[in-house]
Each structure stands twice: as structure tokens, then as C-alpha cells.
């Protein structure tokens, strides 16, 4: 069943433009606060923009600029994730991180970085000598100069989390409309009327969480923007599951003013990734892979973990971060027009989302008064992490369809049903990991095409969906 089109006769409390991790978290927060919420996503499914490609790390914000909005949102988001992850069945691999110096300049930068961590409330860090670092990570190359450990940097599932946020909003009354592009809007003093590809929709408050197009949406709706998106591409290489045994921690470089640098870490699905790069580009819709850059990532991975050179790749991917000309997040409220712009949420968006949502709710104080839901529903998302129980281990699952990632027929059927059903192969991948393993779908795409026939808004390429 397609999403329900906007109801022109209904005036929502808030409309959120954009179904990335930030939009999903804001929808959840406002719904829990008692608001009548609708989320509009222009793509065929949620998480199709900047949120589809990232490092899958829950950051403490130890290296965020002290006193910045980003640092506060990351700290608040981190704390709420830890508080709610069991109730929503969100993954959490308590890996911890090592910030490693490989040369004189990086070693000299470590004390200031540790001071910054303490100033940001991350006080449980521990400096380590080269020998102590290698004792924790025996596969590290010999060139380690020193490091410090950040024990509360964790690995998470970057797609199940926002999916759970939005699902909780939906089961508590929020509406989600996909394939819905906003083309204009007018503020009438007490409400907005937005024109969309699915018809007109009304709302008392509009929240722009359009990610890579946030500046364009601001210009379209309020006639101005205070920042410009400069897409920053990050490419990744993902290694086969045996490579994950090479490291226990998230291995971080000493960050620069521009980027957190190239990370080496396990994933909660049992692989090992190296990335991202930080490449400025103009295009907002495409993140192409560059063979030479990917080769350099493999080389850098092997420089950090020499044994990695003997391991095979599972996948390559690239994502775009909605960077701006500013270092900090760009979140602003326009009370006279009941409008909030949430822009410039860079690579820390996954960690900060829940905190950013709380900040947005505070900015909306006074616009609408509602009582929080007294007893909200808490749906649980399926576990996809290697360290938890999976459906393939349970009876009555209909058999394994994707053997690389152990995805069952019941996993797929569950993802194809309900109010946030997958509407594309990409959406189905993010909900189940089907076709994302070593064979990249060569062995499971045919039965998958049969199962999904007539059930995806965007059919599997090459499959007869008639």
C-alpha cells in the first residue's frame, strides 16, 4: 500500500521536510511531546540522502569544538541513545576508540586533544604509550608513537536507529509521506500551506531537515538562506568478515580542522571498514567511486593494520555530508514565520540526531503547547548485529534467502509490511542487509525478485514486476 497522500483539510502541528536521520529523530521527539506531525520525503524511501552512507559510529563528541552547538547536540544525542537503545532494540557494540599518533606532529597534538575531550565532559580517557597501544591492538603497524583511549566511543547500526526513531513516531500517530517533493509554500500568519508533488498540505510549524538541499529549501520557503551546502564526499572500503578479527577498537587518526580523518573499525555486522575520505564536490545527488582513491584507502588500511593487505573486499561505497562554510551546525528558528531551519549537520549527525531533535523542540517552545504522550508505544526493530540473536537462528523463519548475511524470508516479509515498509531495494537492504554480503546479491537476487514482485514502488532492476 503506498503512503497516504497529504490531507489538505488537516492542519498538522509540524511538518518536517526530509527523512534522513535528523528528520526521523525530530519526528520522534515532537510526536512524543504530543505534536501532530507529518514527515515529507522526496525520495522513494527514507534515508536515501546523506544518511545512507557514514561510518556507523556513536561518537561522544570528545573532539567537537568546545561550547559549540554540535558538541552539545552530540553529547545530548549520545546520552539519549544509551538511555533508549534497549527499549527500541538498537545495536550497541562497546568497542571503544583509540586516537593514534603516527608522527611527531600528531603526537604533539594529543595533549591538547585530551584537554578538549575533558572540556567536553569526556573525562574517562586514558593516555597510552606506543607499547601500551600495541598491547591493546597487537596487529597495529610498528610506527605507532602514542595514543589515548576513549572507552565510550561505540559502533552502531546507522540505518536501524533512524528507522526505529521514525517507526516510534508513526506508531504514536505521525504520518510519513514518501515520493513527496515540496515545490513551494506560503505562511498565512497562523499556518503554512506547502505545495508538494502529492498535493497541498497545511501545518502550523515547518521544520527544514532537508540535508543536502537545506539551503535551497530555506530560499524557497522563507526567501533567504544563511549558509550554503558544500557537499563533502566520503568513500569507504569494506572488508570480508574475517578481517574484523584484526582489531578490537575503533582506530581513529588525530583529527584535522576539516575532517575526523580515515577510520579503521569493525562494523556491527561483522565486517571491517576503512574510510571515509573528505572530498569537496559540487554535485548533491551523486557520490561516485574513484578507483585511485579506493586504492589509496586500501593502502592506508594496510599501513595501519599490515595484515589487512591479505584480506579481500566485500563492498565499496560513498556518501555525501552536508557541510557548509561554517564549522558548527546551522540551526535557526524564525518565530515570526513558525519556521526552523536545521542545516549543516555534518558527519556527526548519526550521533547527534536525538540531541538535535531535543534542541529543535526547545526552539519551538511557545509556538505550540502540547502535553507529552503519557504512555508512548515503544516498537522494537529487528536485530541485525552479529553479537545478538538473529532470525535465521529461530524456528519458522521461512528459510535463508541471503546466505552471505543470513537474511531469512521472514526478515524480508517483515520489512515489506507495516507503515514504514521498504519501497525500494535500497530500502530493503537497509532494513535487512539482503544482497549486501560477499556475493553482492549474485545468488539471492533471483528469489528476492520473486518475493518482492509487485511490492516495491521501485522494483529490483531487471526483475519483471508486472
GROMACS .gro file of C-alpha atoms in nm:
model
  466
    1UNK     CA    1   0.000   0.000   0.000
    2UNK     CA    2   0.151   0.340  -0.090
    3UNK     CA    3   0.192   0.613   0.170
    4UNK     CA    4  -0.122   0.814   0.230
    5UNK     CA    5  -0.118   1.143   0.038
    6UNK     CA    6  -0.123   1.464   0.244
    7UNK     CA    7  -0.468   1.560   0.373
    8UNK     CA    8  -0.537   1.921   0.257
    9UNK     CA    9  -0.811   1.973   0.517
   10UNK     CA   10  -0.587   1.871   0.811
   11UNK     CA   11  -0.356   2.126   0.970
   12UNK     CA   12  -0.063   1.945   1.134
   13UNK     CA   13   0.123   2.088   1.428
   14UNK     CA   14   0.452   2.038   1.241
   15UNK     CA   15   0.568   1.927   0.900
   16UNK     CA   16   0.925   1.805   0.875
   17UNK     CA   17   1.088   1.820   0.533
   18UNK     CA   18   1.343   1.543   0.495
   19UNK     CA   19   1.356   1.178   0.600
   20UNK     CA   20   1.721   1.147   0.699
   21UNK     CA   21   1.840   1.060   1.048
   22UNK     CA   22   1.780   1.417   1.168
   23UNK     CA   23   1.427   1.437   1.028
   24UNK     CA   24   1.341   1.095   1.172
   25UNK     CA   25   1.467   1.194   1.517
   26UNK     CA   26   1.278   1.526   1.511
   27UNK     CA   27   0.957   1.345   1.409
   28UNK     CA   28   1.001   1.113   1.706
   29UNK     CA   29   1.074   1.388   1.958
   30UNK     CA   30   0.782   1.611   1.856
   31UNK     CA   31   0.543   1.316   1.845
   32UNK     CA   32   0.646   1.210   2.195
   33UNK     CA   33   0.587   1.570   2.305
   34UNK     CA   34   0.228   1.537   2.188
   35UNK     CA   35   0.252   1.710   1.849
   36UNK     CA   36   0.056   1.605   1.539
   37UNK     CA   37   0.346   1.550   1.296
   38UNK     CA   38   0.392   1.473   0.928
   39UNK     CA   39   0.727   1.396   0.763
   40UNK     CA   40   0.768   1.455   0.388
   41UNK     CA   41   1.048   1.277   0.200
   42UNK     CA   42   1.110   1.342  -0.169
   43UNK     CA   43   1.283   1.008  -0.232
   44UNK     CA   44   1.114   0.674  -0.275
   45UNK     CA   45   1.222   0.574   0.077
   46UNK     CA   46   1.366   0.734   0.388
   47UNK     CA   47   1.746   0.758   0.442
   48UNK     CA   48   1.812   0.793   0.067
   49UNK     CA   49   2.024   1.109   0.106
   50UNK     CA   50   2.320   1.192   0.327
   51UNK     CA   51   2.214   0.938   0.591
   52UNK     CA   52   2.268   0.636   0.368
   53UNK     CA   53   2.649   0.642   0.390
   54UNK     CA   54   2.852   0.700   0.707
   55UNK     CA   55   3.099   0.542   0.949
   56UNK     CA   56   2.834   0.391   1.180
   57UNK     CA   57   2.998   0.520   1.499
   58UNK     CA   58   2.824   0.663   1.806
   59UNK     CA   59   3.058   0.947   1.899
   60UNK     CA   60   3.097   1.103   2.242
   61UNK     CA   61   3.187   1.438   2.088
   62UNK     CA   62   3.528   1.437   2.257
   63UNK     CA   63   3.683   1.625   1.964
   64UNK     CA   64   3.394   1.861   1.882
   65UNK     CA   65   3.462   2.234   1.925
   66UNK     CA   66   3.403   2.305   2.295
   67UNK     CA   67   3.093   2.514   2.354
   68UNK     CA   68   2.961   2.458   2.004
   69UNK     CA   69   2.606   2.361   1.922
   70UNK     CA   70   2.742   2.047   1.758
   71UNK     CA   71   2.918   1.943   2.078
   72UNK     CA   72   2.603   1.995   2.285
   73UNK     CA   73   2.379   1.806   2.039
   74UNK     CA   74   2.627   1.517   2.015
   75UNK     CA   75   2.652   1.491   2.395
   76UNK     CA   76   2.274   1.500   2.437
   77UNK     CA   77   2.216   1.262   2.147
   78UNK     CA   78   2.473   1.017   2.278
   79UNK     CA   79   2.316   1.018   2.625
   80UNK     CA   80   1.965   0.958   2.494
   81UNK     CA   81   2.079   0.678   2.262
   82UNK     CA   82   2.238   0.499   2.557
   83UNK     CA   83   1.919   0.555   2.758
   84UNK     CA   84   1.674   0.418   2.499
   85UNK     CA   85   1.867   0.166   2.291
   86UNK     CA   86   1.735  -0.139   2.474
   87UNK     CA   87   1.372  -0.024   2.454
   88UNK     CA   88   1.397   0.014   2.074
   89UNK     CA   89   1.635  -0.283   2.036
   90UNK     CA   90   1.909  -0.065   1.887
   91UNK     CA   91   2.253  -0.215   1.841
   92UNK     CA   92   2.548  -0.113   2.058
   93UNK     CA   93   2.898  -0.256   2.028
   94UNK     CA   94   3.102  -0.112   2.316
   95UNK     CA   95   3.426  -0.119   2.118
   96UNK     CA   96   3.589   0.197   2.248
   97UNK     CA   97   3.828   0.402   2.036
   98UNK     CA   98   4.200   0.468   2.019
   99UNK     CA   99   4.315   0.805   1.887
  100UNK     CA  100   4.653   0.720   1.741
  101UNK     CA  101   4.950   0.943   1.660
  102UNK     CA  102   5.181   0.821   1.384
  103UNK     CA  103   5.431   1.110   1.364
  104UNK     CA  104   5.585   1.391   1.573
  105UNK     CA  105   5.319   1.649   1.489
  106UNK     CA  106   5.034   1.415   1.574
  107UNK     CA  107   5.199   1.307   1.898
  108UNK     CA  108   5.244   1.672   1.994
  109UNK     CA  109   4.874   1.732   1.930
  110UNK     CA  110   4.750   1.458   2.166
  111UNK     CA  111   4.766   1.654   2.498
  112UNK     CA  112   4.555   1.941   2.361
  113UNK     CA  113   4.308   1.693   2.217
  114UNK     CA  114   4.277   1.520   2.554
  115UNK     CA  115   4.221   1.859   2.720
  116UNK     CA  116   3.946   1.925   2.468
  117UNK     CA  117   3.788   1.588   2.546
  118UNK     CA  118   3.782   1.668   2.919
  119UNK     CA  119   3.636   2.012   2.848
  120UNK     CA  120   3.360   1.835   2.654
  121UNK     CA  121   3.278   1.615   2.951
  122UNK     CA  122   3.458   1.307   2.819
  123UNK     CA  123   3.680   1.261   3.121
  124UNK     CA  124   3.735   0.884   3.116
  125UNK     CA  125   4.012   0.899   2.857
  126UNK     CA  126   4.349   0.738   2.916
  127UNK     CA  127   4.686   0.824   2.755
  128UNK     CA  128   4.880   0.525   2.625
  129UNK     CA  129   5.241   0.474   2.522
  130UNK     CA  130   5.328   0.304   2.196
  131UNK     CA  131   5.384  -0.025   2.379
  132UNK     CA  132   5.054   0.003   2.566
  133UNK     CA  133   4.872   0.083   2.243
  134UNK     CA  134   5.016  -0.220   2.066
  135UNK     CA  135   4.935  -0.437   2.367
  136UNK     CA  136   4.568  -0.345   2.317
  137UNK     CA  137   4.591  -0.381   1.938
  138UNK     CA  138   4.863  -0.635   1.851
  139UNK     CA  139   4.801  -0.612   1.474
  140UNK     CA  140   4.888  -0.241   1.456
  141UNK     CA  141   5.188  -0.139   1.249
  142UNK     CA  142   5.518  -0.068   1.422
  143UNK     CA  143   5.506   0.308   1.363
  144UNK     CA  144   5.268   0.392   1.646
  145UNK     CA  145   5.403   0.682   1.852
  146UNK     CA  146   5.135   0.713   2.122
  147UNK     CA  147   4.759   0.721   2.163
  148UNK     CA  148   4.475   0.777   2.405
  149UNK     CA  149   4.172   0.561   2.463
  150UNK     CA  150   3.815   0.689   2.452
  151UNK     CA  151   3.625   0.396   2.605
  152UNK     CA  152   3.272   0.520   2.530
  153UNK     CA  153   3.301   0.553   2.151
  154UNK     CA  154   3.075   0.274   2.021
  155UNK     CA  155   2.969   0.101   1.700
  156UNK     CA  156   2.602   0.113   1.599
  157UNK     CA  157   2.370   0.031   1.308
  158UNK     CA  158   2.330   0.361   1.116
  159UNK     CA  159   2.003   0.258   0.950
  160UNK     CA  160   1.811   0.064   1.216
  161UNK     CA  161   1.841   0.361   1.453
  162UNK     CA  162   1.669   0.626   1.238
  163UNK     CA  163   1.423   0.364   1.118
  164UNK     CA  164   1.335   0.296   1.483
  165UNK     CA  165   1.304   0.668   1.559
  166UNK     CA  166   1.056   0.719   1.277
  167UNK     CA  167   0.874   0.396   1.349
  168UNK     CA  168   0.818   0.510   1.706
  169UNK     CA  169   0.681   0.838   1.573
  170UNK     CA  170   0.448   0.653   1.335
  171UNK     CA  171   0.307   0.405   1.587
  172UNK     CA  172   0.235   0.702   1.812
  173UNK     CA  173   0.045   0.892   1.543
  174UNK     CA  174   0.289   1.058   1.299
  175UNK     CA  175   0.232   1.047   0.924
  176UNK     CA  176   0.507   0.974   0.669
  177UNK     CA  177   0.470   1.060   0.300
  178UNK     CA  178   0.743   0.944   0.063
  179UNK     CA  179   0.777   1.040  -0.305
  180UNK     CA  180   0.671   1.385  -0.187
  181UNK     CA  181   0.869   1.683  -0.315
  182UNK     CA  182   0.798   2.027  -0.168
  183UNK     CA  183   0.779   2.282  -0.451
  184UNK     CA  184   0.670   2.594  -0.262
  185UNK     CA  185   0.485   2.730   0.035
  186UNK     CA  186   0.323   3.033   0.192
  187UNK     CA  187   0.292   3.138   0.554
  188UNK     CA  188  -0.054   3.276   0.633
  189UNK     CA  189   0.011   3.421   0.978
  190UNK     CA  190  -0.110   3.120   1.174
  191UNK     CA  191  -0.028   2.830   0.943
  192UNK     CA  192   0.179   2.723   0.642
  193UNK     CA  193   0.041   2.583   0.320
  194UNK     CA  194   0.302   2.380   0.136
  195UNK     CA  195   0.268   2.279  -0.228
  196UNK     CA  196   0.400   1.930  -0.291
  197UNK     CA  197   0.409   1.670  -0.567
  198UNK     CA  198   0.144   1.481  -0.369
  199UNK     CA  199  -0.086   1.781  -0.322
  200UNK     CA  200  -0.120   2.071  -0.078
  201UNK     CA  201  -0.060   2.022   0.293
  202UNK     CA  202  -0.102   2.255   0.591
  203UNK     CA  203   0.091   2.293   0.913
  204UNK     CA  204   0.135   2.542   1.195
  205UNK     CA  205   0.514   2.491   1.201
  206UNK     CA  206   0.759   2.389   0.927
  207UNK     CA  207   1.094   2.231   1.006
  208UNK     CA  208   1.350   2.211   0.729
  209UNK     CA  209   1.568   1.900   0.772
  210UNK     CA  210   1.637   1.860   0.401
  211UNK     CA  211   2.008   1.782   0.443
  212UNK     CA  212   2.195   1.831   0.118
  213UNK     CA  213   1.921   2.064  -0.007
  214UNK     CA  214   1.858   2.253   0.317
  215UNK     CA  215   1.980   2.587   0.181
  216UNK     CA  216   1.760   2.554  -0.127
  217UNK     CA  217   1.452   2.481   0.085
  218UNK     CA  218   1.523   2.786   0.304
  219UNK     CA  219   1.545   3.007  -0.003
  220UNK     CA  220   1.227   2.860  -0.148
  221UNK     CA  221   1.016   2.897   0.168
  222UNK     CA  222   1.149   3.199   0.356
  223UNK     CA  223   1.334   3.380   0.078
  224UNK     CA  224   1.678   3.362   0.235
  225UNK     CA  225   1.947   3.125   0.349
  226UNK     CA  226   2.225   3.185   0.595
  227UNK     CA  227   2.452   2.907   0.476
  228UNK     CA  228   2.539   2.723   0.157
  229UNK     CA  229   2.576   2.348   0.133
  230UNK     CA  230   2.915   2.233   0.006
  231UNK     CA  231   2.880   1.855  -0.039
  232UNK     CA  232   3.172   1.661   0.106
  233UNK     CA  233   3.214   1.309  -0.031
  234UNK     CA  234   3.339   1.023   0.180
  235UNK     CA  235   3.445   0.695   0.019
  236UNK     CA  236   3.477   0.367   0.211
  237UNK     CA  237   3.613   0.018   0.153
  238UNK     CA  238   3.456  -0.274   0.341
  239UNK     CA  239   3.647  -0.596   0.401
  240UNK     CA  240   3.522  -0.952   0.438
  241UNK     CA  241   3.419  -1.065   0.784
  242UNK     CA  242   3.747  -1.245   0.875
  243UNK     CA  243   3.923  -0.905   0.868
  244UNK     CA  244   3.720  -0.788   1.167
  245UNK     CA  245   3.940  -1.006   1.390
  246UNK     CA  246   4.234  -0.774   1.322
  247UNK     CA  247   4.115  -0.501   1.557
  248UNK     CA  248   3.915  -0.463   1.877
  249UNK     CA  249   3.882  -0.084   1.893
  250UNK     CA  250   3.774   0.192   1.659
  251UNK     CA  251   4.109   0.319   1.530
  252UNK     CA  252   4.093   0.697   1.487
  253UNK     CA  253   4.358   0.931   1.349
  254UNK     CA  254   4.436   1.265   1.507
  255UNK     CA  255   4.162   1.482   1.352
  256UNK     CA  256   4.228   1.792   1.144
  257UNK     CA  257   4.026   2.116   1.125
  258UNK     CA  258   3.844   1.975   0.819
  259UNK     CA  259   3.783   1.609   0.891
  260UNK     CA  260   3.795   1.337   1.151
  261UNK     CA  261   4.022   1.153   0.908
  262UNK     CA  262   4.035   0.793   0.793
  263UNK     CA  263   3.896   0.548   1.044
  264UNK     CA  264   3.961   0.174   1.065
  265UNK     CA  265   3.700  -0.020   1.258
  266UNK     CA  266   3.478  -0.322   1.272
  267UNK     CA  267   3.111  -0.291   1.185
  268UNK     CA  268   2.827  -0.428   1.394
  269UNK     CA  269   2.760  -0.667   1.102
  270UNK     CA  270   3.100  -0.831   1.148
  271UNK     CA  271   3.298  -0.666   0.865
  272UNK     CA  272   3.583  -0.416   0.881
  273UNK     CA  273   3.575  -0.077   0.708
  274UNK     CA  274   3.833   0.185   0.617
  275UNK     CA  275   3.727   0.543   0.540
  276UNK     CA  276   3.599   0.800   0.484
  277UNK     CA  277   3.779   1.038   0.255
  278UNK     CA  278   3.681   1.406   0.264
  279UNK     CA  279   3.641   1.535  -0.092
  280UNK     CA  280   3.468   1.861  -0.180
  281UNK     CA  281   3.238   1.847  -0.481
  282UNK     CA  282   2.950   2.042  -0.635
  283UNK     CA  283   2.707   1.759  -0.715
  284UNK     CA  284   2.445   1.692  -0.446
  285UNK     CA  285   2.288   1.376  -0.587
  286UNK     CA  286   2.582   1.160  -0.687
  287UNK     CA  287   2.875   1.018  -0.495
  288UNK     CA  288   3.084   0.829  -0.750
  289UNK     CA  289   3.357   0.587  -0.655
  290UNK     CA  290   3.709   0.663  -0.771
  291UNK     CA  291   3.940   0.360  -0.821
  292UNK     CA  292   4.257   0.552  -0.739
  293UNK     CA  293   4.111   0.688  -0.416
  294UNK     CA  294   3.984   0.346  -0.317
  295UNK     CA  295   4.332   0.202  -0.380
  296UNK     CA  296   4.476   0.470  -0.152
  297UNK     CA  297   4.224   0.374   0.117
  298UNK     CA  298   4.333   0.010   0.090
  299UNK     CA  299   4.694   0.121   0.114
  300UNK     CA  300   4.624   0.337   0.420
  301UNK     CA  301   4.437   0.049   0.583
  302UNK     CA  302   4.734  -0.181   0.529
  303UNK     CA  303   4.971   0.084   0.667
  304UNK     CA  304   4.769   0.082   0.991
  305UNK     CA  305   4.699  -0.294   1.002
  306UNK     CA  306   4.959  -0.467   0.782
  307UNK     CA  307   4.772  -0.799   0.786
  308UNK     CA  308   4.480  -0.626   0.617
  309UNK     CA  309   4.668  -0.646   0.286
  310UNK     CA  310   4.588  -1.017   0.267
  311UNK     CA  311   4.212  -0.972   0.305
  312UNK     CA  312   3.950  -0.937   0.032
  313UNK     CA  313   3.694  -0.663  -0.008
  314UNK     CA  314   3.322  -0.716   0.031
  315UNK     CA  315   3.195  -0.380  -0.087
  316UNK     CA  316   3.275  -0.019  -0.173
  317UNK     CA  317   3.052   0.278  -0.105
  318UNK     CA  318   3.046   0.656  -0.087
  319UNK     CA  319   2.829   0.908   0.091
  320UNK     CA  320   2.786   1.285   0.099
  321UNK     CA  321   2.794   1.505   0.409
  322UNK     CA  322   2.602   1.835   0.400
  323UNK     CA  323   2.897   2.052   0.501
  324UNK     CA  324   2.876   2.431   0.489
  325UNK     CA  325   3.117   2.721   0.503
  326UNK     CA  326   3.080   2.710   0.883
  327UNK     CA  327   3.239   2.472   1.133
  328UNK     CA  328   2.930   2.444   1.354
  329UNK     CA  329   2.578   2.320   1.288
  330UNK     CA  330   2.347   2.581   1.134
  331UNK     CA  331   2.017   2.558   1.324
  332UNK     CA  332   1.799   2.868   1.342
  333UNK     CA  333   1.441   2.950   1.437
  334UNK     CA  334   1.225   3.209   1.265
  335UNK     CA  335   0.946   3.256   1.517
  336UNK     CA  336   0.765   3.520   1.311
  337UNK     CA  337   0.710   3.259   1.041
  338UNK     CA  338   0.693   2.948   1.261
  339UNK     CA  339   0.989   2.802   1.075
  340UNK     CA  340   1.301   2.617   1.190
  341UNK     CA  341   1.600   2.550   0.966
  342UNK     CA  342   1.821   2.255   1.062
  343UNK     CA  343   2.128   2.264   0.838
  344UNK     CA  344   2.496   2.185   0.818
  345UNK     CA  345   2.466   1.863   1.017
  346UNK     CA  346   2.796   1.710   0.915
  347UNK     CA  347   2.947   1.370   0.986
  348UNK     CA  348   2.828   1.363   1.348
  349UNK     CA  349   2.459   1.359   1.252
  350UNK     CA  350   2.407   0.995   1.350
  351UNK     CA  351   2.544   1.063   1.699
  352UNK     CA  352   2.373   1.398   1.747
  353UNK     CA  353   2.029   1.323   1.599
  354UNK     CA  354   1.841   1.267   1.924
  355UNK     CA  355   2.008   1.570   2.084
  356UNK     CA  356   1.942   1.784   1.778
  357UNK     CA  357   1.576   1.682   1.797
  358UNK     CA  358   1.559   1.797   2.160
  359UNK     CA  359   1.722   2.126   2.064
  360UNK     CA  360   1.467   2.181   1.786
  361UNK     CA  361   1.182   2.112   2.026
  362UNK     CA  362   1.319   2.376   2.263
  363UNK     CA  363   1.337   2.625   1.976
  364UNK     CA  364   0.969   2.560   1.909
  365UNK     CA  365   0.870   2.639   2.268
  366UNK     CA  366   0.587   2.888   2.271
  367UNK     CA  367   0.474   2.814   1.917
  368UNK     CA  368   0.253   2.524   2.020
  369UNK     CA  369   0.165   2.395   2.365
  370UNK     CA  370   0.102   2.021   2.387
  371UNK     CA  371   0.126   1.768   2.667
  372UNK     CA  372   0.377   1.484   2.620
  373UNK     CA  373   0.227   1.143   2.548
  374UNK     CA  374   0.160   0.978   2.885
  375UNK     CA  375   0.241   0.623   2.773
  376UNK     CA  376   0.400   0.614   2.426
  377UNK     CA  377   0.443   0.288   2.236
  378UNK     CA  378   0.797   0.151   2.205
  379UNK     CA  379   0.831  -0.064   1.890
  380UNK     CA  380   1.142  -0.277   1.856
  381UNK     CA  381   1.341  -0.309   1.534
  382UNK     CA  382   1.488  -0.645   1.427
  383UNK     CA  383   1.845  -0.707   1.536
  384UNK     CA  384   2.097  -0.721   1.251
  385UNK     CA  385   2.414  -0.713   1.463
  386UNK     CA  386   2.646  -1.011   1.472
  387UNK     CA  387   2.657  -1.017   1.852
  388UNK     CA  388   2.282  -1.052   1.902
  389UNK     CA  389   2.015  -1.311   1.820
  390UNK     CA  390   1.916  -1.319   1.452
  391UNK     CA  391   1.603  -1.450   1.287
  392UNK     CA  392   1.794  -1.724   1.098
  393UNK     CA  393   1.852  -1.888   1.438
  394UNK     CA  394   1.478  -1.903   1.511
  395UNK     CA  395   1.216  -2.154   1.400
  396UNK     CA  396   0.960  -2.077   1.132
  397UNK     CA  397   1.168  -1.816   0.950
  398UNK     CA  398   1.087  -1.947   0.601
  399UNK     CA  399   1.449  -2.031   0.520
  400UNK     CA  400   1.756  -1.823   0.446
  401UNK     CA  401   1.737  -1.617   0.126
  402UNK     CA  402   2.066  -1.425   0.152
  403UNK     CA  403   2.328  -1.670   0.283
  404UNK     CA  404   2.611  -1.416   0.298
  405UNK     CA  405   2.425  -1.201   0.553
  406UNK     CA  406   2.190  -1.475   0.680
  407UNK     CA  407   1.872  -1.292   0.588
  408UNK     CA  408   1.556  -1.501   0.609
  409UNK     CA  409   1.235  -1.492   0.412
  410UNK     CA  410   1.060  -1.376   0.731
  411UNK     CA  411   1.311  -1.087   0.766
  412UNK     CA  412   1.221  -0.977   0.414
  413UNK     CA  413   0.846  -1.021   0.459
  414UNK     CA  414   0.859  -0.815   0.779
  415UNK     CA  415   1.047  -0.534   0.602
  416UNK     CA  416   0.790  -0.534   0.320
  417UNK     CA  417   0.497  -0.484   0.555
  418UNK     CA  418   0.379  -0.225   0.806
  419UNK     CA  419   0.353   0.152   0.797
  420UNK     CA  420   0.721   0.203   0.715
  421UNK     CA  421   0.757  -0.083   0.470
  422UNK     CA  422   1.056  -0.086   0.235
  423UNK     CA  423   0.963   0.063  -0.101
  424UNK     CA  424   1.288   0.001  -0.292
  425UNK     CA  425   1.571  -0.250  -0.299
  426UNK     CA  426   1.794   0.008  -0.129
  427UNK     CA  427   1.539   0.047   0.148
  428UNK     CA  428   1.509  -0.329   0.183
  429UNK     CA  429   1.887  -0.359   0.209
  430UNK     CA  430   1.898  -0.104   0.490
  431UNK     CA  431   1.626  -0.287   0.682
  432UNK     CA  432   1.761  -0.643   0.637
  433UNK     CA  433   2.112  -0.635   0.475
  434UNK     CA  434   1.989  -0.862   0.196
  435UNK     CA  435   2.235  -0.864  -0.103
  436UNK     CA  436   2.496  -0.671   0.100
  437UNK     CA  437   2.731  -0.962   0.168
  438UNK     CA  438   3.028  -1.112  -0.013
  439UNK     CA  439   2.838  -1.208  -0.331
  440UNK     CA  440   2.659  -0.869  -0.350
  441UNK     CA  441   2.333  -1.039  -0.448
  442UNK     CA  442   2.459  -1.270  -0.723
  443UNK     CA  443   2.298  -1.572  -0.557
  444UNK     CA  444   1.993  -1.421  -0.387
  445UNK     CA  445   1.862  -1.154  -0.621
  446UNK     CA  446   1.652  -1.402  -0.822
  447UNK     CA  447   1.450  -1.536  -0.525
  448UNK     CA  448   1.440  -1.183  -0.388
  449UNK     CA  449   1.284  -1.060  -0.712
  450UNK     CA  450   1.014  -1.327  -0.676
  451UNK     CA  451   0.939  -1.231  -0.315
  452UNK     CA  452   0.922  -0.858  -0.388
  453UNK     CA  453   0.734  -0.876  -0.719
  454UNK     CA  454   0.461  -0.612  -0.718
  455UNK     CA  455   0.550  -0.498  -0.366
  456UNK     CA  456   0.819  -0.234  -0.427
  457UNK     CA  457   0.745   0.114  -0.561
  458UNK     CA  458   1.089   0.095  -0.724
  459UNK     CA  459   1.127  -0.267  -0.846
  460UNK     CA  460   1.452  -0.459  -0.846
  461UNK     CA  461   1.636  -0.373  -1.171
  462UNK     CA  462   1.586  -0.643  -1.432
  463UNK     CA  463   1.303  -0.812  -1.246
  464UNK     CA  464   0.962  -0.847  -1.409
  465UNK     CA  465   0.744  -0.653  -1.167
  466UNK     CA  466   0.426  -0.680  -1.372
   0.00000   0.00000   0.00000
